[in-house]
Amino acid sequence: GAVVSQHPSWVICKSGTSVKIECRSLDFQATTMFWYRQFPKQSLMLMATSNEGSKATYEQGVEKDKFLINHASLTLSTLTVTSAHPEDSSFYICSAERDGSYEQYFGPGTRLTVT
Amino acid sequence: AQKVTQAQTEISVVEKEDVTLDCVYETRDTTYYLFWYKQPPSGELVFLIRRNSFDEQNEISGRYSWNFQKSTSSFNFTITASQVVDSAVYFCALSEVHGSSNTGKLIFGQGTTLQVKP
């Protein structure tokens, strides 16, 4: 149990377009999900905390208008990179916290390349 | 502020050697969790262990063991008799508990790349 999926696993898009990444908890409910970003050979940096039914909480320095987060249900959070630029190319990883616990389960990640 | 430091950027060992990955953390909270994750080349994070701040018992799981010492704010990870499959990036992480908010926001260390040569 405790599986988190991400879709797509990789995506290539042109500069100026928007890309949506989905994060789903497949067999548990997650009121809270997290979005991380990882550059090559670097650590994971938390971008935002996604809460079902309320606005996401963004970390300092993360543009909320550029990285739109929607937590539509207890099993789905989406991250939309708007007007993507090459510098947005990165590995995006989501995690879902099982309700009532501090157990956080990670998705397999989405590799975004903006050309 | 919370911070996790993994001073070892890269470690290279020969198969069957023991290796210890260091992790030092900073937090002002008395209640927190510490984690270790493995990230193989595929990129997916693999959960290894979670330890809460009130449990200082060392833990052993197969070839893996963890040494948690609050006095030195360290949570070190040892792999005994390393294998080539252990080659990966290993992250130590800290999660604080904020009252009833229940948010397990993770602060990651910089990661240690372990290369195990045959």
XYZ file of N, CA, C and O in Angstrom, chain A residues 7 9 11 13 28 34 38 41-42 53 55 67 73 76-77 80 82 93 111 113-114:
84
model
N 2.064 11.819 -13.083
C 1.889 11.754 -14.529
C 2.014 13.145 -15.130
O 1.432 14.097 -14.591
N 5.591 11.021 -16.528
C 6.899 10.736 -15.932
C 7.972 11.626 -16.556
O 8.983 11.923 -15.924
N 8.257 14.994 -19.666
C 7.579 15.838 -20.642
C 8.558 16.840 -21.215
O 9.404 17.380 -20.497
N 8.437 20.333 -23.478
C 7.526 21.351 -23.991
C 8.319 22.539 -24.507
O 9.505 22.706 -24.207
N -4.635 5.653 -0.533
C -4.870 6.303 0.755
C -5.275 7.748 0.510
O -5.062 8.297 -0.566
N 2.930 17.518 -1.034
C 4.061 18.439 -1.145
C 4.652 18.351 -2.549
O 4.681 17.278 -3.152
N 14.002 19.337 -7.956
C 15.374 18.880 -7.815
C 16.134 19.151 -9.094
O 15.796 18.612 -10.158
N 22.053 16.778 -9.697
C 23.091 16.634 -8.685
C 22.868 17.557 -7.490
O 23.820 17.938 -6.806
N 21.637 17.929 -7.265
C 21.335 18.762 -6.108
C 20.263 18.103 -5.255
O 19.716 17.056 -5.600
N -8.751 21.537 -0.481
C -9.801 22.462 -0.101
C -9.340 23.846 0.296
O -10.154 24.693 0.685
N -5.933 27.005 -0.224
C -4.828 27.458 -1.075
C -3.517 26.806 -0.645
O -3.295 26.525 0.535
N 3.827 28.736 -10.662
C 3.633 27.334 -10.288
C 2.276 27.217 -9.582
O 2.162 27.369 -8.368
N -8.905 17.033 -4.752
C -9.557 15.984 -3.970
C -8.552 15.430 -2.980
O -7.395 15.856 -2.950
N -5.690 13.778 -5.177
C -5.116 14.378 -6.371
C -4.671 15.812 -6.124
O -5.429 16.646 -5.642
N -3.414 16.080 -6.486
C -2.897 17.441 -6.510
C -2.231 17.643 -7.861
O -1.608 16.723 -8.388
N 0.867 23.088 -12.109
C 0.924 23.617 -13.470
C 2.039 24.636 -13.562
O 2.037 25.631 -12.823
N 3.311 27.436 -15.558
C 2.763 28.334 -16.572
C 3.873 29.077 -17.295
O 4.906 29.415 -16.703
N 9.114 16.414 -8.014
C 8.700 15.250 -7.225
C 7.594 15.668 -6.277
O 7.692 16.705 -5.614
N 10.161 14.460 -15.033
C 11.288 15.218 -15.601
C 10.751 16.161 -16.668
O 10.204 15.717 -17.672
N 11.487 19.097 -19.392
C 12.490 19.762 -20.231
C 11.780 20.808 -21.069
O 10.834 20.484 -21.801
N 12.213 22.025 -20.944
C 11.627 23.128 -21.706
C 12.630 23.558 -22.766
O 13.768 23.919 -22.436
